[in-house]
Coordinates of C-alpha atoms in Angstrom, one line a residue:
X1 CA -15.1 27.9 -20.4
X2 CA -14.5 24.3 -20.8
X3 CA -18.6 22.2 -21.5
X4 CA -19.2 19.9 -18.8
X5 CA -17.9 16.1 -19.6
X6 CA -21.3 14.1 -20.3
X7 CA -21.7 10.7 -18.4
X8 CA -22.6 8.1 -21.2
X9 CA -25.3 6.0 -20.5
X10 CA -25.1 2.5 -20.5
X11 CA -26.3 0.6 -24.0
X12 CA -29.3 -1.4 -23.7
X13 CA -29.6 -4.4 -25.3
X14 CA -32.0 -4.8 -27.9
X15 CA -35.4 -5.5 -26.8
X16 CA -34.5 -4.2 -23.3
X17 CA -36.7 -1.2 -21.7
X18 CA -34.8 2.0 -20.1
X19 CA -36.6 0.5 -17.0
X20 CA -33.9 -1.9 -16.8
X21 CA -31.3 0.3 -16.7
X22 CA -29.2 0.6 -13.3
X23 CA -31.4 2.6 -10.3
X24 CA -34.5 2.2 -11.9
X25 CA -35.5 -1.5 -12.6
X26 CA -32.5 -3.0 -10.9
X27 CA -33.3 -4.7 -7.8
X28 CA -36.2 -5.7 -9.6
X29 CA -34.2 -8.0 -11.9
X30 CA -32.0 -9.0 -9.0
X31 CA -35.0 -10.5 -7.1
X32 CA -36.1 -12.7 -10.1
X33 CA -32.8 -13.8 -10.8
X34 CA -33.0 -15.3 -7.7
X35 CA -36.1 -16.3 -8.0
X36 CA -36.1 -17.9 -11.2
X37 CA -32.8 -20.2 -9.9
X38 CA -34.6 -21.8 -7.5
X39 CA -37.1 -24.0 -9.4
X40 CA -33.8 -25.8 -11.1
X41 CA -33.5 -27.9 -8.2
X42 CA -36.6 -29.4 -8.6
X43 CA -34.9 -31.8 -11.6
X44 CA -33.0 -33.5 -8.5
X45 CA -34.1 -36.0 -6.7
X46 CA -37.1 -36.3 -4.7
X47 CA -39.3 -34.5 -7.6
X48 CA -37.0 -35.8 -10.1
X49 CA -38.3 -33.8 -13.1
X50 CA -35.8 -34.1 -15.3
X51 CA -36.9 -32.8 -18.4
X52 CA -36.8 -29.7 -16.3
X53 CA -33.3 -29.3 -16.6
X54 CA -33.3 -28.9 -20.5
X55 CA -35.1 -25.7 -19.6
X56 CA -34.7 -24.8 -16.4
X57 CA -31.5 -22.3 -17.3
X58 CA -33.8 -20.2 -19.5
X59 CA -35.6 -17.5 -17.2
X60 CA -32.1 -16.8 -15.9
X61 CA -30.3 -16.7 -18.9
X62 CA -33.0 -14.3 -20.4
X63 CA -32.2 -12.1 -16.6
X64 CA -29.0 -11.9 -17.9
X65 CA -29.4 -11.0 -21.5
X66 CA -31.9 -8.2 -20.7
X67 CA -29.6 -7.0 -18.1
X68 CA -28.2 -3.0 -19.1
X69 CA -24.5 -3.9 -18.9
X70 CA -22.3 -7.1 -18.9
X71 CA -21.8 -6.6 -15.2
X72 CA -25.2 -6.8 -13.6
X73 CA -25.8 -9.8 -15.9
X74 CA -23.0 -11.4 -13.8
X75 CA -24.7 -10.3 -10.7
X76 CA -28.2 -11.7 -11.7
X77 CA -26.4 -14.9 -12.3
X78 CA -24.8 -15.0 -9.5
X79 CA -27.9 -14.4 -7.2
X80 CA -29.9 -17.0 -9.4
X81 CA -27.0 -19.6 -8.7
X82 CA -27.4 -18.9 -4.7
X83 CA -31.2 -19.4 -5.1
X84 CA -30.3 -22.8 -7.0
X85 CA -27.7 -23.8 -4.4
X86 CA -30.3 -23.3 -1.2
X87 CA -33.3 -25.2 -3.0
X88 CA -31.0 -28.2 -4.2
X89 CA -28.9 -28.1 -0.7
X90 CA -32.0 -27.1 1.4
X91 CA -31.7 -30.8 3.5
X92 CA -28.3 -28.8 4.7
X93 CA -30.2 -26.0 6.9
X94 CA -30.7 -28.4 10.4
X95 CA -27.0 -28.9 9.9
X96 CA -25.2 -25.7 8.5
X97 CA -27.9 -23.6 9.8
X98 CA -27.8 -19.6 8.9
X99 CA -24.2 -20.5 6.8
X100 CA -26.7 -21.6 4.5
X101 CA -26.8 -18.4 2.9
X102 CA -23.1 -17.3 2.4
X103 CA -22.1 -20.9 1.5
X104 CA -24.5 -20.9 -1.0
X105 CA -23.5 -17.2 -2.7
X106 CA -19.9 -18.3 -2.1
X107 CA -20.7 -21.4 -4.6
X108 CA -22.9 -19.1 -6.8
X109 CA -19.8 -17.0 -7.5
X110 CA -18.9 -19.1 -10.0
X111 CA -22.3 -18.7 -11.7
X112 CA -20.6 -15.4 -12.4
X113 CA -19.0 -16.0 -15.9
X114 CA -22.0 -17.7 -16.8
X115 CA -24.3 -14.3 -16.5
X116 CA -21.3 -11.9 -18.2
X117 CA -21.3 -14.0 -21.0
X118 CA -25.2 -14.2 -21.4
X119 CA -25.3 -10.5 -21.2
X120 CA -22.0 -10.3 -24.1
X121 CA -23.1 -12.7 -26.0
X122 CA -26.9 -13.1 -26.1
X123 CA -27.5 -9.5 -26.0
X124 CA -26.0 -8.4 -29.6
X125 CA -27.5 -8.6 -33.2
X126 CA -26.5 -11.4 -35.6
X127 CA -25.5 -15.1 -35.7
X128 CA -21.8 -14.8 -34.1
X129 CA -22.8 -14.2 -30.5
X130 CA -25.2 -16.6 -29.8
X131 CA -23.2 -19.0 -31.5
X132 CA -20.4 -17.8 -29.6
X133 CA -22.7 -19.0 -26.5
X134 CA -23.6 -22.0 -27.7
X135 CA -20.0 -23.1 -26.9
X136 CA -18.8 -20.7 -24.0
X137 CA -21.5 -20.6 -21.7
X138 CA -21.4 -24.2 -21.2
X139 CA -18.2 -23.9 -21.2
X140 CA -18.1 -21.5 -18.2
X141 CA -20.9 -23.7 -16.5
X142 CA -18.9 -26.9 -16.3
X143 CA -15.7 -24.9 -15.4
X144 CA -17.5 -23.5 -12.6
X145 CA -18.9 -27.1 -11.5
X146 CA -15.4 -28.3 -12.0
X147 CA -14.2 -26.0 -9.6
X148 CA -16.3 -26.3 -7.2
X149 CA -16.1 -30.1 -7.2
X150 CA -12.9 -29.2 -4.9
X151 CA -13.5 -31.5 -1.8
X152 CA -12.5 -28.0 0.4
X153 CA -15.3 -26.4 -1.5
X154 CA -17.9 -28.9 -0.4
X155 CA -17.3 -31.6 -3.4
X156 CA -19.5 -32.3 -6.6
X157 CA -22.7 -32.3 -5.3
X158 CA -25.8 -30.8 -7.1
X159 CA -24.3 -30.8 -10.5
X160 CA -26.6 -30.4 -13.1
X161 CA -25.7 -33.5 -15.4
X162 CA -26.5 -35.6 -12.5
X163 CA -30.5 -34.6 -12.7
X164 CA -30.2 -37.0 -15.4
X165 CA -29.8 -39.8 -13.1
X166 CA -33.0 -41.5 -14.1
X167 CA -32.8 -40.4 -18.1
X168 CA -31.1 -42.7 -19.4
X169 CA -30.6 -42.1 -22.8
X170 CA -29.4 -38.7 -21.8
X171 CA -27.2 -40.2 -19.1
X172 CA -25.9 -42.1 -21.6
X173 CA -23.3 -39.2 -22.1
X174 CA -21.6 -39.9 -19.3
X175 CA -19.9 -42.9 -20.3
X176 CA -18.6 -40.6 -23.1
X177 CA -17.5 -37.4 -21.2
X178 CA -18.5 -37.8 -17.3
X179 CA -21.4 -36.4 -15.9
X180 CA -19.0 -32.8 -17.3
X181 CA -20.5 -33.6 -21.0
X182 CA -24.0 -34.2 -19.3
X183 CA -23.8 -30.5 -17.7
X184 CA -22.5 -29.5 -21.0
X185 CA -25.4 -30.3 -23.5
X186 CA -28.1 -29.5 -20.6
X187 CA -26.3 -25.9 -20.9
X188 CA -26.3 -25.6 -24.7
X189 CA -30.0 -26.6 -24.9
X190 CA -30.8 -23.9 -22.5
X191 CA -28.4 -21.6 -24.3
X192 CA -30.4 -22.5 -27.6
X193 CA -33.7 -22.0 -26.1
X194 CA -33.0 -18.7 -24.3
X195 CA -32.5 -17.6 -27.9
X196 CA -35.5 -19.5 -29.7
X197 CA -37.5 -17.8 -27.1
X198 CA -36.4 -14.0 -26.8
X199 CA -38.5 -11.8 -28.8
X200 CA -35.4 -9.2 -28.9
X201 CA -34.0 -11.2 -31.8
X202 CA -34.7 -12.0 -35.0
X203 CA -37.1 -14.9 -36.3
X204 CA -34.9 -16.4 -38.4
X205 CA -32.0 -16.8 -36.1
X206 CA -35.2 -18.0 -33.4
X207 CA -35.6 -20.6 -35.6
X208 CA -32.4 -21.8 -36.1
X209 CA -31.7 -21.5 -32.3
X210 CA -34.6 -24.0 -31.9
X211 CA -33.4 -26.0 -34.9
X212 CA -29.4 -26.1 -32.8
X213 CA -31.7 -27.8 -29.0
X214 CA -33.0 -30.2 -31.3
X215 CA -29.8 -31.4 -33.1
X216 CA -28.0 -31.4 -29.5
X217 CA -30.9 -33.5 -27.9
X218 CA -31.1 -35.6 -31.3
X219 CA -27.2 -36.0 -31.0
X220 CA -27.4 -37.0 -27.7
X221 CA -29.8 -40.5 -28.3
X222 CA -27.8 -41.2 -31.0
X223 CA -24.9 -41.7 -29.0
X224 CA -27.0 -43.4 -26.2
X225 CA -28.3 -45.8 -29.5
X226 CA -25.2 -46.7 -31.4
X227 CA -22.9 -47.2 -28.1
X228 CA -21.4 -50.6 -27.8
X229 CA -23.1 -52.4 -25.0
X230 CA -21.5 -53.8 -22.5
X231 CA -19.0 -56.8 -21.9
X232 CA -21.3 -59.3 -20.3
X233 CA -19.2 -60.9 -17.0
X234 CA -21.7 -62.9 -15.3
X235 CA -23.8 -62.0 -12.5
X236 CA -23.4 -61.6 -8.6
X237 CA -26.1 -61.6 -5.7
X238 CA -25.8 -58.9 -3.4
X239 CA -27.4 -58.4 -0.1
X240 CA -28.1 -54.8 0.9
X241 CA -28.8 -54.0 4.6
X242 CA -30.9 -51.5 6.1
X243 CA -31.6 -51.8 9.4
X244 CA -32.8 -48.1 9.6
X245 CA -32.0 -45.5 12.4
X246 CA -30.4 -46.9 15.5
X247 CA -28.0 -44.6 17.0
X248 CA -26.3 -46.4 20.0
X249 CA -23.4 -49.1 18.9
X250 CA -24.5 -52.6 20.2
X251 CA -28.0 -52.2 18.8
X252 CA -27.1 -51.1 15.8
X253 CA -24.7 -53.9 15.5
X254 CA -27.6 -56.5 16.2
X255 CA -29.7 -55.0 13.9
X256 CA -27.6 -55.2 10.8
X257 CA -26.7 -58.9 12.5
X258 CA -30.5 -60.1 12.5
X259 CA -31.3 -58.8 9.6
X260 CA -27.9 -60.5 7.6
X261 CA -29.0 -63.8 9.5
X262 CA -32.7 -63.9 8.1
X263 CA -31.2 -64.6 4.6
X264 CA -29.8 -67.6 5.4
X265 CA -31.1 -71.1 4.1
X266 CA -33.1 -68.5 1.5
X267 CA -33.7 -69.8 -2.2
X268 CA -31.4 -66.6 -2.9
X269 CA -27.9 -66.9 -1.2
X270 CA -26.1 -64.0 -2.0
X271 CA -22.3 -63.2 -3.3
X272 CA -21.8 -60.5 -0.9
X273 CA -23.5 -59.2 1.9
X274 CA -23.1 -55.3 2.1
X275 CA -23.8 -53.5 5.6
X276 CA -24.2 -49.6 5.6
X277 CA -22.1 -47.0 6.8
X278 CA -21.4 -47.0 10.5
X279 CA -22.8 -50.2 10.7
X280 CA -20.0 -51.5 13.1
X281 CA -19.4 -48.1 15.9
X282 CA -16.4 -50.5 17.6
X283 CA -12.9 -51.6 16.5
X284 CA -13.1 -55.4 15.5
X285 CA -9.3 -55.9 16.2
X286 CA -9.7 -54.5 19.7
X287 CA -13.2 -56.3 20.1
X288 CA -12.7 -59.9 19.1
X289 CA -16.2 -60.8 19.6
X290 CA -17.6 -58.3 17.1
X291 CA -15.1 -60.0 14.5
X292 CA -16.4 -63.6 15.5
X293 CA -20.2 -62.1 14.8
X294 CA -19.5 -61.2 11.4
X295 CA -17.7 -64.4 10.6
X296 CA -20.6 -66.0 11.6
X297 CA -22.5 -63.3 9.4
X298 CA -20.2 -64.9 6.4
X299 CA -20.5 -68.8 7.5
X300 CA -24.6 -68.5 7.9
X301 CA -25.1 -66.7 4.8
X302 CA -22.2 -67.9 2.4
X303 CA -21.1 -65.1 1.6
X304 CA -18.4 -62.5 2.5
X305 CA -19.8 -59.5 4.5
X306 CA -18.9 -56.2 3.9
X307 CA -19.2 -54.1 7.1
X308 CA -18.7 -50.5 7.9
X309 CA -16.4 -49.6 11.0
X310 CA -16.7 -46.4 12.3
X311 CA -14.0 -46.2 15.9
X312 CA -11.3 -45.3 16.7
X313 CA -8.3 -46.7 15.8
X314 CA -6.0 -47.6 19.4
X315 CA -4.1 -44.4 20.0
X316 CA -4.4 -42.8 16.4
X317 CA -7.9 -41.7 16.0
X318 CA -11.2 -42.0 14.2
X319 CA -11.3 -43.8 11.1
X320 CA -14.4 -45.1 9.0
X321 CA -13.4 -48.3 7.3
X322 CA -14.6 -51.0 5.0
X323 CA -13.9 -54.2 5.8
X324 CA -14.7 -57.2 4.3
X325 CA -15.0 -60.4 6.2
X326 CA -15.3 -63.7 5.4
X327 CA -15.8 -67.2 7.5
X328 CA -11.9 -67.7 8.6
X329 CA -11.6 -63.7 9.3
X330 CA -10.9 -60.0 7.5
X331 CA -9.8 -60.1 4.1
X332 CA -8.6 -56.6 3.8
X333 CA -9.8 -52.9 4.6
X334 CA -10.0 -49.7 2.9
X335 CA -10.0 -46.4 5.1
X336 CA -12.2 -43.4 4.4
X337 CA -10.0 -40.5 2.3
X338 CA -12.4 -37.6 1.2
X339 CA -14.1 -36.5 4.6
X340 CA -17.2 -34.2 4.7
X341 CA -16.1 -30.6 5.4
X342 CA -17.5 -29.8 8.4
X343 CA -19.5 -32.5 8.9
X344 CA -16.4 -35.1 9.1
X345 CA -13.8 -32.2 10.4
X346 CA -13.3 -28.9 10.5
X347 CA -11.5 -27.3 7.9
X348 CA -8.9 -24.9 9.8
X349 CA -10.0 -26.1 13.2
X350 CA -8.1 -23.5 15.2
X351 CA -9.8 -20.6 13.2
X352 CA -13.2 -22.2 12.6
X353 CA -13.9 -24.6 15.7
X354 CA -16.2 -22.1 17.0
X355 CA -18.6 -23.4 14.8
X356 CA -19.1 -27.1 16.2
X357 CA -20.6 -24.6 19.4
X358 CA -23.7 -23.2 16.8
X359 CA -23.9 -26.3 14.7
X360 CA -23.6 -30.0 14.5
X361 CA -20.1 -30.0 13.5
X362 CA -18.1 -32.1 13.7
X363 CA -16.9 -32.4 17.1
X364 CA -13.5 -34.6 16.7
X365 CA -11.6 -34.9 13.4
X366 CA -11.7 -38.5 11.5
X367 CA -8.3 -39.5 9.9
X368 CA -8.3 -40.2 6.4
X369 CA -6.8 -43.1 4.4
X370 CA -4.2 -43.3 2.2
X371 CA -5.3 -44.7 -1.3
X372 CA -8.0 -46.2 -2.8
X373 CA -8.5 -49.9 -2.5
X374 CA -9.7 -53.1 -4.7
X375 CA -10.9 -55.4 -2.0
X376 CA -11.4 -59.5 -2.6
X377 CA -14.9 -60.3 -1.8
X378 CA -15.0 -64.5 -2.2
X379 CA -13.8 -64.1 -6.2
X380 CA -15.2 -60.8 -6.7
X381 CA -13.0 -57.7 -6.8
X382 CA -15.1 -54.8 -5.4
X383 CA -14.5 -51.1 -5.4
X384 CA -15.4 -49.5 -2.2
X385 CA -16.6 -46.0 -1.4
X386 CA -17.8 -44.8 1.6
X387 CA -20.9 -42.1 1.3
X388 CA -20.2 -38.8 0.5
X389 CA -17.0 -40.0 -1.7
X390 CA -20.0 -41.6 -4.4
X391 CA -20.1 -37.6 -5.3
X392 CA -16.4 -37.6 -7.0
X393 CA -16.4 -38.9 -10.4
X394 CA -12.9 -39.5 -10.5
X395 CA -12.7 -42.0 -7.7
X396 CA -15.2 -44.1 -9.5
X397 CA -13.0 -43.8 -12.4
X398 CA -10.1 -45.1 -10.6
X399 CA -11.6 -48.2 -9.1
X400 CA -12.7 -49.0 -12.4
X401 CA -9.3 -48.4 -13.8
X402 CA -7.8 -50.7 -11.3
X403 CA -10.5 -53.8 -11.7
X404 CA -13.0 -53.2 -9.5
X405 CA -15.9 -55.4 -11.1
X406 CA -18.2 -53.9 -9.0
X407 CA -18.4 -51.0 -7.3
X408 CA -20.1 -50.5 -3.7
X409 CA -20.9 -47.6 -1.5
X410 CA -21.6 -47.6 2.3
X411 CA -23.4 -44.9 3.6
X412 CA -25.9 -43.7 6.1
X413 CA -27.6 -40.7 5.5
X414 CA -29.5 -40.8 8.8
X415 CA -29.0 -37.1 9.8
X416 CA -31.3 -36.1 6.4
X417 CA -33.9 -38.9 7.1
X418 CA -36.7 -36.6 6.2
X419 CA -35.4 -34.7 3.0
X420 CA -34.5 -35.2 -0.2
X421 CA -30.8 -35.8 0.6
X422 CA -31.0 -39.4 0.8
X423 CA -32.3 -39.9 -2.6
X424 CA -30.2 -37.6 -4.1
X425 CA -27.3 -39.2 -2.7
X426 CA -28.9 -43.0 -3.9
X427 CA -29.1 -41.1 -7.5
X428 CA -25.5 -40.5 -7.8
X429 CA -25.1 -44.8 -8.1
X430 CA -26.9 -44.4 -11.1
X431 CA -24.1 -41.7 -12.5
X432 CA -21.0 -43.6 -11.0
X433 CA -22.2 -46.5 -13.1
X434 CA -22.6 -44.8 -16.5
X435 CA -19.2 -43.2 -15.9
X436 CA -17.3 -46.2 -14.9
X437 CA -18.8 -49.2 -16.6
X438 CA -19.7 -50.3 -13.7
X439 CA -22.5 -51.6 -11.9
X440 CA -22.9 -49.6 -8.6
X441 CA -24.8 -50.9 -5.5
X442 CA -25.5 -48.7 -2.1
X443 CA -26.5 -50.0 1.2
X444 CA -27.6 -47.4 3.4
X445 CA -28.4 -48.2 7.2
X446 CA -31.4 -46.1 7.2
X447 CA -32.0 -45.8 3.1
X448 CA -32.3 -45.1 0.5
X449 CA -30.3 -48.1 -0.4
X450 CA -30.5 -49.1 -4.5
X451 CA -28.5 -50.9 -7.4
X452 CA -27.8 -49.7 -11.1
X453 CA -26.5 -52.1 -13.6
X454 CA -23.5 -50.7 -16.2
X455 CA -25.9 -48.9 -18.0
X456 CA -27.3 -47.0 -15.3
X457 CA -30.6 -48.5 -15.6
X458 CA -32.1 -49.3 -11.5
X459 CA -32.1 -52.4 -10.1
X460 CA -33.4 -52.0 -6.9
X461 CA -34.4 -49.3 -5.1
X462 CA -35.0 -49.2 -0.9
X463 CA -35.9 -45.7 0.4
X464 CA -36.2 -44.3 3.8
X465 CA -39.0 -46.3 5.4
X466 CA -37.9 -49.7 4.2
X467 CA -36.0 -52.0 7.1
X468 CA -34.6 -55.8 6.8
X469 CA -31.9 -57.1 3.7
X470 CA -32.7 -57.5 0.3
X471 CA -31.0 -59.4 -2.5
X472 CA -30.6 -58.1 -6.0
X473 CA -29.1 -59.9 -9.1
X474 CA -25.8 -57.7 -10.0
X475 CA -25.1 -58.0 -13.9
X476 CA -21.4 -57.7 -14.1
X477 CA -19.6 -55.9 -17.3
X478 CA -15.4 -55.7 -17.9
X479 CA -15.3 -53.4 -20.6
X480 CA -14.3 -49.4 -19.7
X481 CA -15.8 -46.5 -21.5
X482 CA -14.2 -43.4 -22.9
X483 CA -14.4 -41.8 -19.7
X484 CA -12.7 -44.2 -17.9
X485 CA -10.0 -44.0 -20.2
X486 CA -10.1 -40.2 -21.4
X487 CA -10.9 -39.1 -17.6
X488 CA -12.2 -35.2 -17.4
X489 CA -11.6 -33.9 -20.7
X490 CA -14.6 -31.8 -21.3
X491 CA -13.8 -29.6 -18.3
X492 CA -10.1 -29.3 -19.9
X493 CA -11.3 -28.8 -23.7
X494 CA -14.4 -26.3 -21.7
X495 CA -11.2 -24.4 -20.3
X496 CA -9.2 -24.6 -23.4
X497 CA -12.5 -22.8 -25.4
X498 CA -12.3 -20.1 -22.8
X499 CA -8.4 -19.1 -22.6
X500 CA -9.0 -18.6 -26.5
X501 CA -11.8 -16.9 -26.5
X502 CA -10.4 -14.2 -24.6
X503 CA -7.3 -14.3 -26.4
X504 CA -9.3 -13.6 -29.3
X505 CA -11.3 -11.1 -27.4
X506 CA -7.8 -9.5 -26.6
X507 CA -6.2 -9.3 -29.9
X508 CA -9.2 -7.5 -31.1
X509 CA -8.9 -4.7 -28.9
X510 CA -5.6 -4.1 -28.9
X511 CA -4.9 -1.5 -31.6
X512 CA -2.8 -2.2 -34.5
X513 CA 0.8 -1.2 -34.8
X514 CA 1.2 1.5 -37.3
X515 CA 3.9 1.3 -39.5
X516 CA 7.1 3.9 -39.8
X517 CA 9.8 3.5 -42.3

C-alpha cells in the first residue's frame, strides 16, 4: 500500500517564528502591514516630516521579509500600500466617500511586487539578495508610481519623492531624474535600513547595509552641491490672488477684481497679475462687460492679468480656460486637457453615472483642450497649468521644453479647505520647479497660494486663511536640466532592471539541455 504524500511546509525565513507561518500568525501580520503604512503619509504635507520618508518604508518592508512565503509578503504589501493611500488621500473621503477603500487597495495593488520581492530577496542568507534589493525594490516602487500616474488611474498624486518638497538638497534629484529618482533613493535607503536593522541577518552584512543608506544619502548632496546653478534671466513681479471661498459667479468675480485693484499706484507694480482657478464662472466673449473689467484689471495695475474661466463655451460645453488679458483685450487662451476623474467627469459615464447620485461627482462633463500652450504675458512667455494638472511631471517638462520662462498654476482647492489637500497640492510647485528649471507660482482662490524659485527653494507661501493679492519677486532662469532633456528615464532604466532580472531568474531554473551524440 502506497505511504500517504506529505504536504511540505512552507520555509521560514531566517529569524522568522513558526507563529508566522499561514493560519497561525497570519492575520496578525496582515493588520500591521496595514498599520505600519499609514504613518508614511505623515512626510506629506500638512506635517511635512520629511525625514520620515528615509524610514518610513522599514516596518513594512521588515512585514514582508518575516512573512512565511513570497506570496503573503505581497499581500502584506499590498494592505500596507492601501493603509498609505487612505492616510495620504484622507482629504478625499467628503468627496469619494466609502470608494475610499477599494480605490485605495486598487492603487495598493501595485505595492504588490514591492512585498514579493522583500520576502525573495531580504529573506535569504548572504550579500546577493539584499543587494539584489537594493536595485529591484526601488525599482518595482517607481514602476508601480509610474503606473499609476495614468491620468484614468487618478494621476501622480502622493508619490513619495514629492515628500521632499521642502528638502531641498534631496529634492535636488529631481532636476536629475524627476521626482522618479527622488522615489528611487527614498526606496534604497529604506531597503538598506530594513537590512541594517533586522536581527535575522548577519552583523557584518548589518553594517554594510547601514554603510550602502549613508553613501546613497551622501551621494545625493553631492549632486545637490556640485550641480551647475542656474542661468540667471532677470526677475518678474507676480501678483497672486486669493480672494478665498466665494461660490456664486458675480461675487467671486468682484472679489478677485477688488482685490487686483488695491495694487494699483503700489511701490510694487507687478509683471503679471495671476487670478485662481474659476476665478471668472462666465464666458468673456459672450459677456463683453466681464472682458472690459479685466482690461481695466490690466490698465490699473500695469500688468497683464491672467484669469481663470470656468463656463461654458456657446453650444459646445464646459471648458476651464486661462486666459490672459491685457489693456487692448485677450492675448491668447489655453484650455484645460487632464480633467479630474470623477471630480471633472465621469469615466464611463453610462456605466458609472450612478455615482454622481451618492457623491459629489461630477454632474456634467468638462471638455478638454487640445495641447499645451506658451502664452505672451506683456514680454514674458508663461506656462500655464490649471490645478490638478501641477501633479504630472511631464507637462511641466513640456512647457519648459517649449520656453515657458515661467510657469503658473491656477487652482482652487476650495472643496478641501479644511485638510491637508491644499498644501499638498501648493507643495507639488516646489517639485515642478526642480524638474523643469523653472520657477513655478500658484494662485489659489481660496489658498494655499505660494512661489518656488528654479531651485525649489519657497518664495512665498499664502495658505488657507489668508485673503487679498500679494506680490512676490520671480527670479527667472533659461537653462533646462537633465530631466528636461532626458524626460522619465529612471522609470524606463527601473523597468529595464526588472525584465532582466527575471530573465535571469528564468534561465536559472530552466534545466540544462543534456547532451546526446
Amino acid at each position: 500500500m502506497a505511504a500517504a504524500p506529505t504536504r511540505r511546509r512552507p520555509r521560514l525565513p531566517p529569524g522568522a517564528s513558526a507563529a508566522a507561518a499561514p493560519g497561525r500568525g497570519r492575520w496578525g501580520g496582515r493588520l500591521a502591514a496595514l498599520v505600519a503604512g499609514a504613518p508614511l503619509a505623515l512626510a506629506f504635507p500638512r506635517p511635512g516630516l520629511w525625514w520620515l520618508a528615509f524610514a518610513g518604508l522599514v516596518p513594512l518592508l521588515l512585514l514582508a521579509r518575516a512573512a512565511p512565503t513570497p506570496r503573503e509578503g505581497a499581500v502584506r504589501a499590498w494592505l500596507g500600500g492601501g493603509g498609505f493611500f487612505l492616510a495620504v488621500d484622507a482629504f478625499l473621503w467628503p468627496k469619494v466617500g466609502p470608494f475610499m477603500v477599494p480605490l485605495a487597495l486598487l492603487l495598493a495593488a501595485l505595492w504588490l511586487p514591492l512585498g514579493w520581492l522583500a520576502r525573495r530577496l531580504l529573506a535569504g542568507r548572504g550579500l546577493a539578495g539584499p543587494a539584489a534589493a537594493l536595485l529591484l525594490l526601488p525599482s518595482a516602487f517607481v514602476g508601480g508610481e509610474y503606473v499609476r500616474s495614468w491620468q484614468a488611474l487618478g494621476g501622480p498624486w502622493g508619490l513619495l519623492g514629492a515628500s521632499q518638497w521642502n528638502n531641498p538638497p534631496v529634492l535636488a534629484l529631481a532636476a536629475l531624474g524627476g521626482v522618479w529618482a527622488v522615489s528611487f533613493l527614498l526606496v534604497a535607503v529604506n531597503v538598506a535600513l530594513a537590512v541594517a536593522l533586522d536581527p535575522g541577518t548577519a552583523a557584518a552584512l548589518r553594517l554594510q547595509a547601514a554603510a550602502a543608506a549613508a553613501v546613497l544619502v551622501a551621494a545625493a548632496l553631492a549632486w545637490s552641491a556640485l550641480r551647475p546653478a542656474p542661468v540667471g534671466a532677470g526677475t518678474v513681479r507676480v501678483a497672486l490672488v486669493q480672494p478665498g471661498v466665494v461660490h456664486a459667479v458675480e461675487p467671486r468675480f468682484r472679489a478677485s477684481e477688488a482685490a487686483s485693484l488695491a495694487l494699483a499706484g503700489g511701490h510694487q507694480r507687478p509683471g503679471l497679475v495671476v487670478w485662481g482657478e474659476s476665478s471668472v464662472g462666465r464666458d468673456p466673449a459672450a459677456n463683453p462687460g466681464d472682458l472690459a473689467r479685466l482690461e481695466r484689471v490690466a490698465r490699473a495695475t500695469g500688468a497683464p492679468v491672467l484669469a481663470g474661466v470656468d463656463a461654458r463655451r456657446g453650444a459646445g460645453g464646459i471648458y476651464k480656460t486661462a486666459l490672459p488679458v491685457g489693456p487692448a483685450g485677450v492675448l491668447g487662451s489655453y484650455d484645460k486637457t487632464r480633467l479630474v476623474p470623477f471630480g471633472e467627469y465621469v469615466p464611463l459615464r453610462p456605466l458609472f453615472g450612478w455615482v454622481t447620485r451618492v457623491t459629489d461627482a461630477a454632474r456634467q462633463d468638462r471638455k478638454r483642450g487640445r495641447g499645451l500652450v506658451v502664452l505672451r504675458a506683456g514680454q514674458l512667455r508663461v506656462g500655464p497649468l490649471i490645478c490638478f494638472e501641477s501633479a504630472f511631471p511631464d507637462l511641466a517638462r513640456q512647457l519648459a521644453r517649449r520656453g515657458a520662462e515661467l510657469l503658473v498654476v491656477q487652482t482652487a482647492d476650495t472643496t478641501f479647505q479644511h485638510s491637508w489637500g491644499p498644501d499638498q497640492h501648493a507643495s507639488l510647485a516646489a517639485v515642478r520647479a526642480v524638474e523643469a528649471g523653472r520657477p513655478v507660482v500658484q494662485a489659489a482662490l481660496s489658498g494655499t497660494s505660494a512661489a518656488f524659485d528654479a531651485r525649489g527653494r519657497r518664495l512665498a507661501w499664502r495658505p488657507t486663511g489668508v485673503r487679498g493679492a500679494a506680490v512676490v519677486t520671480v527670479p527667472l532662469a533659461s537653462a533646462g536640466t537633465p530631466f528636461d532633456r532626458a524626460g522619465d528615464w529612471v522609470p524606463a532604466a527601473s523597468g529595464l532592471a526588472l525584465a532582466g532580472a527575471g530573465a535571469l531568474a528564468l534561465a536559472r531554473r530552466r534545466p540544462s539541455a543534456t547532451f546526446r551524440p
